[in-house]
PDB file of C-alpha atoms in Angstrom:
ATOM      1  CA  UNK A  20      -5.557 -49.460 -78.928  1.00 62.00           C
ATOM      2  CA  UNK A  21      -6.183 -47.275 -75.912  1.00 73.00           C
ATOM      3  CA  UNK A  22      -3.076 -46.095 -74.112  1.00 81.00           C
ATOM      4  CA  UNK A  23      -2.710 -44.600 -70.672  1.00 88.00           C
ATOM      5  CA  UNK A  24       0.559 -42.813 -70.001  1.00 92.00           C
ATOM      6  CA  UNK A  25       1.639 -42.670 -66.360  1.00 95.00           C
ATOM      7  CA  UNK A  26       4.505 -40.598 -64.962  1.00 96.00           C
ATOM      8  CA  UNK A  27       6.832 -40.819 -63.199  1.00 96.00           C
ATOM      9  CA  UNK A  28       7.622 -44.508 -63.392  1.00 94.00           C
ATOM     10  CA  UNK A  29       9.775 -44.379 -60.311  1.00 94.00           C
ATOM     11  CA  UNK A  30      10.215 -41.795 -57.593  1.00 96.00           C
ATOM     12  CA  UNK A  31      12.156 -41.655 -54.354  1.00 96.00           C
ATOM     13  CA  UNK A  32      11.215 -38.926 -51.928  1.00 95.00           C
ATOM     14  CA  UNK A  33      11.960 -37.877 -48.401  1.00 96.00           C
ATOM     15  CA  UNK A  34       9.479 -38.475 -45.625  1.00 96.00           C
ATOM     16  CA  UNK A  35       7.136 -35.521 -45.229  1.00 96.00           C
ATOM     17  CA  UNK A  36       7.260 -34.362 -48.828  1.00 97.00           C
ATOM     18  CA  UNK A  37       4.501 -34.643 -51.437  1.00 97.00           C
ATOM     19  CA  UNK A  38       4.586 -36.557 -54.687  1.00 97.00           C
ATOM     20  CA  UNK A  39       2.353 -36.073 -57.720  1.00 97.00           C
ATOM     21  CA  UNK A  40       1.601 -38.891 -60.133  1.00 97.00           C
ATOM     22  CA  UNK A  41       0.025 -38.154 -63.511  1.00 96.00           C
ATOM     23  CA  UNK A  42      -2.043 -40.358 -65.772  1.00 95.00           C
ATOM     24  CA  UNK A  43      -3.011 -39.280 -69.258  1.00 93.00           C
ATOM     25  CA  UNK A  44      -5.244 -41.056 -71.734  1.00 88.00           C
ATOM     26  CA  UNK A  45      -3.515 -40.581 -75.070  1.00 85.00           C
ATOM     27  CA  UNK A  46      -6.104 -41.535 -77.650  1.00 78.00           C
ATOM     28  CA  UNK A  47      -9.399 -41.631 -75.848  1.00 80.00           C
ATOM     29  CA  UNK A  48     -11.411 -39.673 -73.339  1.00 81.00           C
ATOM     30  CA  UNK A  49     -11.197 -41.108 -69.866  1.00 81.00           C
ATOM     31  CA  UNK A  50     -14.377 -40.044 -68.133  1.00 79.00           C
ATOM     32  CA  UNK A  51     -13.523 -42.349 -65.243  1.00 84.00           C
ATOM     33  CA  UNK A  52     -10.069 -43.024 -63.814  1.00 89.00           C
ATOM     34  CA  UNK A  53      -9.279 -45.580 -61.160  1.00 91.00           C
ATOM     35  CA  UNK A  54      -6.309 -45.415 -58.824  1.00 94.00           C
ATOM     36  CA  UNK A  55      -4.847 -48.580 -57.329  1.00 93.00           C
ATOM     37  CA  UNK A  56      -2.093 -49.418 -54.901  1.00 94.00           C
ATOM     38  CA  UNK A  57      -0.223 -52.679 -54.829  1.00 89.00           C
ATOM     39  CA  UNK A  58       2.089 -53.782 -52.047  1.00 87.00           C
ATOM     40  CA  UNK A  59       4.653 -56.531 -52.743  1.00 81.00           C
ATOM     41  CA  UNK A  60       3.093 -59.923 -53.401  1.00 75.00           C
ATOM     42  CA  UNK A  61      -0.384 -58.543 -52.851  1.00 80.00           C
ATOM     43  CA  UNK A  62      -3.251 -57.822 -55.170  1.00 81.00           C
ATOM     44  CA  UNK A  63      -4.222 -54.492 -56.616  1.00 86.00           C
ATOM     45  CA  UNK A  64      -6.338 -52.559 -54.154  1.00 88.00           C
ATOM     46  CA  UNK A  65      -8.656 -49.859 -55.420  1.00 89.00           C
ATOM     47  CA  UNK A  66      -7.983 -46.580 -53.661  1.00 93.00           C
ATOM     48  CA  UNK A  67     -10.379 -44.238 -55.380  1.00 93.00           C
ATOM     49  CA  UNK A  68     -12.468 -43.599 -58.430  1.00 90.00           C
ATOM     50  CA  UNK A  69     -12.416 -40.202 -60.070  1.00 89.00           C
ATOM     51  CA  UNK A  70     -14.828 -38.781 -62.596  1.00 84.00           C
ATOM     52  CA  UNK A  71     -13.966 -35.812 -64.730  1.00 81.00           C
ATOM     53  CA  UNK A  72     -15.177 -32.598 -63.179  1.00 81.00           C
ATOM     54  CA  UNK A  73     -16.361 -34.056 -59.879  1.00 83.00           C
ATOM     55  CA  UNK A  74     -14.937 -35.165 -56.559  1.00 87.00           C
ATOM     56  CA  UNK A  75     -13.290 -38.553 -56.317  1.00 91.00           C
ATOM     57  CA  UNK A  76     -14.919 -41.439 -54.487  1.00 91.00           C
ATOM     58  CA  UNK A  77     -12.549 -43.031 -52.010  1.00 94.00           C
ATOM     59  CA  UNK A  78     -12.596 -46.614 -50.803  1.00 91.00           C
ATOM     60  CA  UNK A  79     -12.983 -47.339 -47.141  1.00 91.00           C
ATOM     61  CA  UNK A  80      -9.775 -46.797 -45.241  1.00 92.00           C
ATOM     62  CA  UNK A  81      -8.186 -44.487 -47.810  1.00 94.00           C
ATOM     63  CA  UNK A  82      -7.586 -40.975 -46.498  1.00 94.00           C
ATOM     64  CA  UNK A  83      -8.867 -38.439 -48.993  1.00 93.00           C
ATOM     65  CA  UNK A  84      -6.825 -35.640 -47.450  1.00 94.00           C
ATOM     66  CA  UNK A  85      -3.662 -37.650 -47.848  1.00 96.00           C
ATOM     67  CA  UNK A  86      -4.268 -38.945 -51.353  1.00 97.00           C
ATOM     68  CA  UNK A  87      -5.490 -35.979 -53.369  1.00 96.00           C
ATOM     69  CA  UNK A  88      -7.050 -36.796 -56.708  1.00 94.00           C
ATOM     70  CA  UNK A  89      -7.728 -34.271 -59.427  1.00 91.00           C
ATOM     71  CA  UNK A  90      -9.494 -35.185 -62.658  1.00 89.00           C
ATOM     72  CA  UNK A  91      -9.761 -31.783 -64.254  1.00 81.00           C
ATOM     73  CA  UNK A  92      -9.974 -32.889 -67.874  1.00 88.00           C
ATOM     74  CA  UNK A  93     -11.085 -35.890 -69.899  1.00 85.00           C
ATOM     75  CA  UNK A  94      -7.482 -36.873 -70.550  1.00 88.00           C
ATOM     76  CA  UNK A  95      -5.681 -36.153 -67.286  1.00 92.00           C
ATOM     77  CA  UNK A  96      -5.987 -37.371 -63.723  1.00 93.00           C
ATOM     78  CA  UNK A  97      -3.442 -36.819 -60.969  1.00 95.00           C
ATOM     79  CA  UNK A  98      -2.830 -38.438 -57.611  1.00 97.00           C
ATOM     80  CA  UNK A  99      -0.850 -36.493 -55.037  1.00 97.00           C
ATOM     81  CA  UNK A 100       0.511 -38.320 -52.028  1.00 97.00           C
ATOM     82  CA  UNK A 101       0.810 -35.620 -49.400  1.00 96.00           C
ATOM     83  CA  UNK A 102       3.197 -35.738 -46.461  1.00 96.00           C
ATOM     84  CA  UNK A 103       4.480 -39.110 -47.598  1.00 96.00           C
ATOM     85  CA  UNK A 104       5.721 -41.634 -45.064  1.00 96.00           C
ATOM     86  CA  UNK A 105       7.678 -44.862 -45.542  1.00 95.00           C
ATOM     87  CA  UNK A 106       4.485 -46.905 -45.202  1.00 95.00           C
ATOM     88  CA  UNK A 107       3.194 -45.154 -48.340  1.00 96.00           C
ATOM     89  CA  UNK A 108       5.944 -46.818 -50.343  1.00 95.00           C
ATOM     90  CA  UNK A 109       4.099 -48.899 -52.898  1.00 94.00           C
ATOM     91  CA  UNK A 110       3.315 -49.431 -56.552  1.00 93.00           C
ATOM     92  CA  UNK A 111       0.590 -47.024 -57.689  1.00 95.00           C
ATOM     93  CA  UNK A 112      -1.290 -47.739 -60.909  1.00 94.00           C
ATOM     94  CA  UNK A 113      -4.028 -45.860 -62.678  1.00 93.00           C
ATOM     95  CA  UNK A 114      -6.610 -47.353 -64.953  1.00 90.00           C
ATOM     96  CA  UNK A 115      -9.081 -45.753 -67.285  1.00 87.00           C
ATOM     97  CA  UNK A 116     -12.311 -46.690 -68.872  1.00 75.00           C
ATOM     98  CA  UNK A 117     -12.863 -44.767 -72.064  1.00 60.00           C
ATOM     99  CA  UNK A 118     -16.143 -43.153 -72.951  1.00 53.00           C
ATOM    100  CA  UNK A 119     -18.319 -45.428 -74.991  1.00 51.00           C
ATOM    101  CA  UNK A 120     -16.316 -48.622 -74.589  1.00 47.00           C
ATOM    102  CA  UNK A 121     -18.631 -51.577 -74.326  1.00 49.00           C
ATOM    103  CA  UNK A 122     -16.328 -54.443 -73.552  1.00 49.00           C
ATOM    104  CA  UNK A 123     -15.178 -53.029 -70.233  1.00 45.00           C
ATOM    105  CA  UNK A 124     -11.528 -53.722 -70.912  1.00 61.00           C
ATOM    106  CA  UNK A 125      -9.710 -51.392 -68.579  1.00 76.00           C
ATOM    107  CA  UNK A 126      -6.440 -49.908 -69.730  1.00 82.00           C
ATOM    108  CA  UNK A 127      -3.691 -49.469 -67.171  1.00 88.00           C
ATOM    109  CA  UNK A 128      -0.872 -47.017 -66.858  1.00 91.00           C
ATOM    110  CA  UNK A 129       2.612 -48.475 -66.493  1.00 90.00           C
ATOM    111  CA  UNK A 130       2.655 -47.769 -62.775  1.00 92.00           C
ATOM    112  CA  UNK A 131       4.681 -45.610 -60.419  1.00 95.00           C
ATOM    113  CA  UNK A 132       6.963 -47.167 -57.868  1.00 94.00           C
ATOM    114  CA  UNK A 133       7.124 -44.830 -54.905  1.00 96.00           C
ATOM    115  CA  UNK A 134       9.813 -45.195 -52.277  1.00 95.00           C
ATOM    116  CA  UNK A 135       9.679 -42.912 -49.267  1.00 96.00           C
ATOM    117  CA  UNK A 136      12.895 -42.720 -47.281  1.00 96.00           C
TER     118      UNK A 136
ATOM    119  CA  UNK B  19     -15.605 -63.849 -47.651  1.00 64.00           C
ATOM    120  CA  UNK B  20     -13.688 -61.915 -50.297  1.00 71.00           C
ATOM    121  CA  UNK B  21     -15.637 -60.926 -53.360  1.00 80.00           C
ATOM    122  CA  UNK B  22     -13.210 -62.578 -55.766  1.00 86.00           C
ATOM    123  CA  UNK B  23     -10.972 -65.431 -54.630  1.00 89.00           C
ATOM    124  CA  UNK B  24      -8.166 -67.347 -56.290  1.00 91.00           C
ATOM    125  CA  UNK B  25      -5.651 -69.979 -55.293  1.00 88.00           C
ATOM    126  CA  UNK B  26      -2.411 -67.948 -55.052  1.00 85.00           C
ATOM    127  CA  UNK B  27      -0.277 -70.913 -56.111  1.00 85.00           C
ATOM    128  CA  UNK B  28       2.470 -70.972 -57.143  1.00 90.00           C
ATOM    129  CA  UNK B  29       1.794 -73.353 -59.973  1.00 93.00           C
ATOM    130  CA  UNK B  30       5.043 -74.796 -61.297  1.00 95.00           C
ATOM    131  CA  UNK B  31       4.522 -76.672 -64.551  1.00 96.00           C
ATOM    132  CA  UNK B  32       6.844 -77.996 -67.275  1.00 97.00           C
ATOM    133  CA  UNK B  33       6.862 -76.540 -70.736  1.00 97.00           C
ATOM    134  CA  UNK B  34       4.121 -77.986 -72.877  1.00 97.00           C
ATOM    135  CA  UNK B  35       1.855 -78.803 -69.962  1.00 97.00           C
ATOM    136  CA  UNK B  36      -1.768 -77.803 -69.683  1.00 97.00           C
ATOM    137  CA  UNK B  37      -2.670 -75.802 -66.610  1.00 96.00           C
ATOM    138  CA  UNK B  38      -6.016 -74.603 -65.295  1.00 95.00           C
ATOM    139  CA  UNK B  39      -6.823 -71.814 -62.853  1.00 93.00           C
ATOM    140  CA  UNK B  40     -10.102 -71.296 -61.094  1.00 93.00           C
ATOM    141  CA  UNK B  41     -11.559 -68.202 -59.544  1.00 93.00           C
ATOM    142  CA  UNK B  42     -14.688 -67.958 -57.412  1.00 92.00           C
ATOM    143  CA  UNK B  43     -16.824 -64.961 -56.726  1.00 89.00           C
ATOM    144  CA  UNK B  44     -19.483 -64.071 -54.217  1.00 84.00           C
ATOM    145  CA  UNK B  45     -23.072 -63.637 -55.253  1.00 66.00           C
ATOM    146  CA  UNK B  46     -22.947 -59.895 -54.824  1.00 62.00           C
ATOM    147  CA  UNK B  47     -19.679 -59.426 -56.647  1.00 58.00           C
ATOM    148  CA  UNK B  48     -19.687 -58.771 -60.327  1.00 64.00           C
ATOM    149  CA  UNK B  49     -21.438 -58.986 -63.619  1.00 75.00           C
ATOM    150  CA  UNK B  50     -18.562 -58.972 -66.096  1.00 83.00           C
ATOM    151  CA  UNK B  51     -15.343 -60.908 -65.743  1.00 88.00           C
ATOM    152  CA  UNK B  52     -11.863 -60.812 -67.205  1.00 89.00           C
ATOM    153  CA  UNK B  53      -8.497 -62.451 -66.876  1.00 93.00           C
ATOM    154  CA  UNK B  54      -5.527 -60.132 -66.637  1.00 92.00           C
ATOM    155  CA  UNK B  55      -1.869 -61.034 -66.693  1.00 94.00           C
ATOM    156  CA  UNK B  56       0.683 -59.222 -64.567  1.00 92.00           C
ATOM    157  CA  UNK B  57       4.413 -59.655 -64.956  1.00 92.00           C
ATOM    158  CA  UNK B  58       6.674 -58.942 -62.016  1.00 85.00           C
ATOM    159  CA  UNK B  59       6.757 -55.218 -61.174  1.00 79.00           C
ATOM    160  CA  UNK B  60       4.672 -54.334 -64.218  1.00 85.00           C
ATOM    161  CA  UNK B  61       1.122 -53.188 -64.769  1.00 85.00           C
ATOM    162  CA  UNK B  62      -1.682 -55.710 -65.405  1.00 88.00           C
ATOM    163  CA  UNK B  63      -2.603 -56.333 -69.014  1.00 88.00           C
ATOM    164  CA  UNK B  64      -5.877 -57.667 -70.313  1.00 85.00           C
ATOM    165  CA  UNK B  65      -5.593 -61.291 -71.374  1.00 91.00           C
ATOM    166  CA  UNK B  66      -9.178 -62.022 -72.289  1.00 90.00           C
ATOM    167  CA  UNK B  67     -12.820 -61.474 -71.432  1.00 86.00           C
ATOM    168  CA  UNK B  68     -14.857 -64.281 -69.920  1.00 89.00           C
ATOM    169  CA  UNK B  69     -18.275 -65.318 -71.180  1.00 81.00           C
ATOM    170  CA  UNK B  70     -20.750 -67.998 -70.191  1.00 82.00           C
ATOM    171  CA  UNK B  71     -20.472 -69.371 -73.705  1.00 84.00           C
ATOM    172  CA  UNK B  72     -16.716 -69.642 -73.319  1.00 85.00           C
ATOM    173  CA  UNK B  73     -13.969 -67.655 -74.959  1.00 90.00           C
ATOM    174  CA  UNK B  74     -10.969 -69.137 -76.731  1.00 92.00           C
ATOM    175  CA  UNK B  75      -7.911 -67.271 -77.930  1.00 92.00           C
ATOM    176  CA  UNK B  76      -5.157 -69.507 -79.223  1.00 95.00           C
ATOM    177  CA  UNK B  77      -3.840 -71.562 -76.339  1.00 97.00           C
ATOM    178  CA  UNK B  78      -6.065 -69.817 -73.822  1.00 97.00           C
ATOM    179  CA  UNK B  79      -9.652 -70.704 -72.981  1.00 96.00           C
ATOM    180  CA  UNK B  80     -11.786 -68.875 -70.434  1.00 95.00           C
ATOM    181  CA  UNK B  81     -15.139 -69.950 -69.095  1.00 94.00           C
ATOM    182  CA  UNK B  82     -17.736 -68.462 -66.789  1.00 92.00           C
ATOM    183  CA  UNK B  83     -20.124 -70.630 -64.791  1.00 90.00           C
ATOM    184  CA  UNK B  84     -22.692 -68.351 -63.200  1.00 87.00           C
ATOM    185  CA  UNK B  85     -24.599 -71.183 -61.516  1.00 88.00           C
ATOM    186  CA  UNK B  86     -21.494 -72.283 -59.615  1.00 89.00           C
ATOM    187  CA  UNK B  87     -20.023 -68.779 -59.439  1.00 90.00           C
ATOM    188  CA  UNK B  88     -16.619 -69.593 -60.797  1.00 90.00           C
ATOM    189  CA  UNK B  89     -14.415 -68.531 -63.654  1.00 94.00           C
ATOM    190  CA  UNK B  90     -11.730 -70.686 -65.207  1.00 95.00           C
ATOM    191  CA  UNK B  91      -8.688 -70.137 -67.368  1.00 96.00           C
ATOM    192  CA  UNK B  92      -7.074 -73.000 -69.267  1.00 97.00           C
ATOM    193  CA  UNK B  93      -3.628 -72.649 -70.796  1.00 97.00           C
ATOM    194  CA  UNK B  94      -2.575 -75.351 -73.220  1.00 97.00           C
ATOM    195  CA  UNK B  95       0.977 -76.107 -74.373  1.00 97.00           C
ATOM    196  CA  UNK B  96       2.520 -73.817 -71.749  1.00 97.00           C
ATOM    197  CA  UNK B  97       5.424 -71.627 -72.817  1.00 97.00           C
ATOM    198  CA  UNK B  98       8.171 -70.161 -70.679  1.00 97.00           C
ATOM    199  CA  UNK B  99       6.769 -66.739 -71.528  1.00 96.00           C
ATOM    200  CA  UNK B 100       3.477 -67.658 -69.866  1.00 97.00           C
ATOM    201  CA  UNK B 101       5.177 -67.326 -66.462  1.00 97.00           C
ATOM    202  CA  UNK B 102       3.342 -64.504 -64.700  1.00 96.00           C
ATOM    203  CA  UNK B 103       0.607 -63.789 -62.200  1.00 95.00           C
ATOM    204  CA  UNK B 104      -2.911 -64.237 -63.534  1.00 96.00           C
ATOM    205  CA  UNK B 105      -5.556 -61.994 -62.055  1.00 93.00           C
ATOM    206  CA  UNK B 106      -9.236 -62.800 -62.078  1.00 92.00           C
ATOM    207  CA  UNK B 107     -11.173 -59.558 -62.348  1.00 88.00           C
ATOM    208  CA  UNK B 108     -14.827 -58.794 -61.845  1.00 86.00           C
ATOM    209  CA  UNK B 109     -16.614 -55.615 -62.777  1.00 81.00           C
ATOM    210  CA  UNK B 110     -19.764 -54.403 -61.113  1.00 75.00           C
ATOM    211  CA  UNK B 111     -21.128 -52.796 -64.201  1.00 67.00           C
ATOM    212  CA  UNK B 112     -23.978 -51.133 -62.370  1.00 62.00           C
ATOM    213  CA  UNK B 113     -21.537 -48.686 -60.841  1.00 61.00           C
ATOM    214  CA  UNK B 114     -18.353 -49.464 -62.657  1.00 67.00           C
ATOM    215  CA  UNK B 115     -16.361 -50.943 -59.789  1.00 74.00           C
ATOM    216  CA  UNK B 116     -13.463 -53.211 -60.670  1.00 79.00           C
ATOM    217  CA  UNK B 117     -12.595 -55.978 -58.219  1.00 82.00           C
ATOM    218  CA  UNK B 118      -9.331 -57.859 -58.481  1.00 86.00           C
ATOM    219  CA  UNK B 119      -8.677 -61.319 -57.202  1.00 88.00           C
ATOM    220  CA  UNK B 120      -5.379 -61.841 -55.370  1.00 87.00           C
ATOM    221  CA  UNK B 121      -3.801 -63.493 -58.397  1.00 91.00           C
ATOM    222  CA  UNK B 122      -2.401 -66.921 -59.181  1.00 93.00           C
ATOM    223  CA  UNK B 123       1.314 -67.251 -59.786  1.00 94.00           C
ATOM    224  CA  UNK B 124       2.439 -69.476 -62.666  1.00 96.00           C
ATOM    225  CA  UNK B 125       5.990 -70.577 -63.362  1.00 96.00           C
ATOM    226  CA  UNK B 126       6.636 -72.577 -66.503  1.00 97.00           C
ATOM    227  CA  UNK B 127       9.824 -74.578 -66.149  1.00 96.00           C
ATOM    228  CA  UNK B 128      12.077 -75.696 -69.032  1.00 94.00           C
TER     229      UNK B 128
END
């Protein structure tokens, strides 16, 4: 089946630094990639939707200058958390919908646990 | 009102029990629905799609009632391995937006 590879799985960074998270679709073309954030004991919250070759669409309340999304190819999307602060510590997950899939089953990456100290 | 709502639980049931979860959605929410399962500190994984005609996969049965705007998931003969959080998910297919419910926590006890 469709696989989305997400790296890194865990990262600890100092406050003020930037962190890049990568998601790759391994056996399908991901024309659309979704980025979610999940705080402990809370639901997944959609941060942004990225389409290959165009600017990402951000959800209300998500700062586009802080969470930079690049979807330069059909198999790779990246999320960069710039100038990270402790309140950005969270579980970040990407999800992809492959081109031509009709059942709308979204495949998720394994997630990145970000801790900002 | 949230677009997709669930009872967060937790539901604590003995092994072998039958347990049912419900999920309600607002009129403007979604057109396609799914149940996902999420284990602690892991990514969500698709459990099954939900159709008006019902969908059964082994011990799991999902149902969509558009008139009443709710989705159900029935788990029969619960196993310890069924312990997880179950997420009700709606998709606005017109513009491909995925909406997650808050999840229902299930613990199956020996």
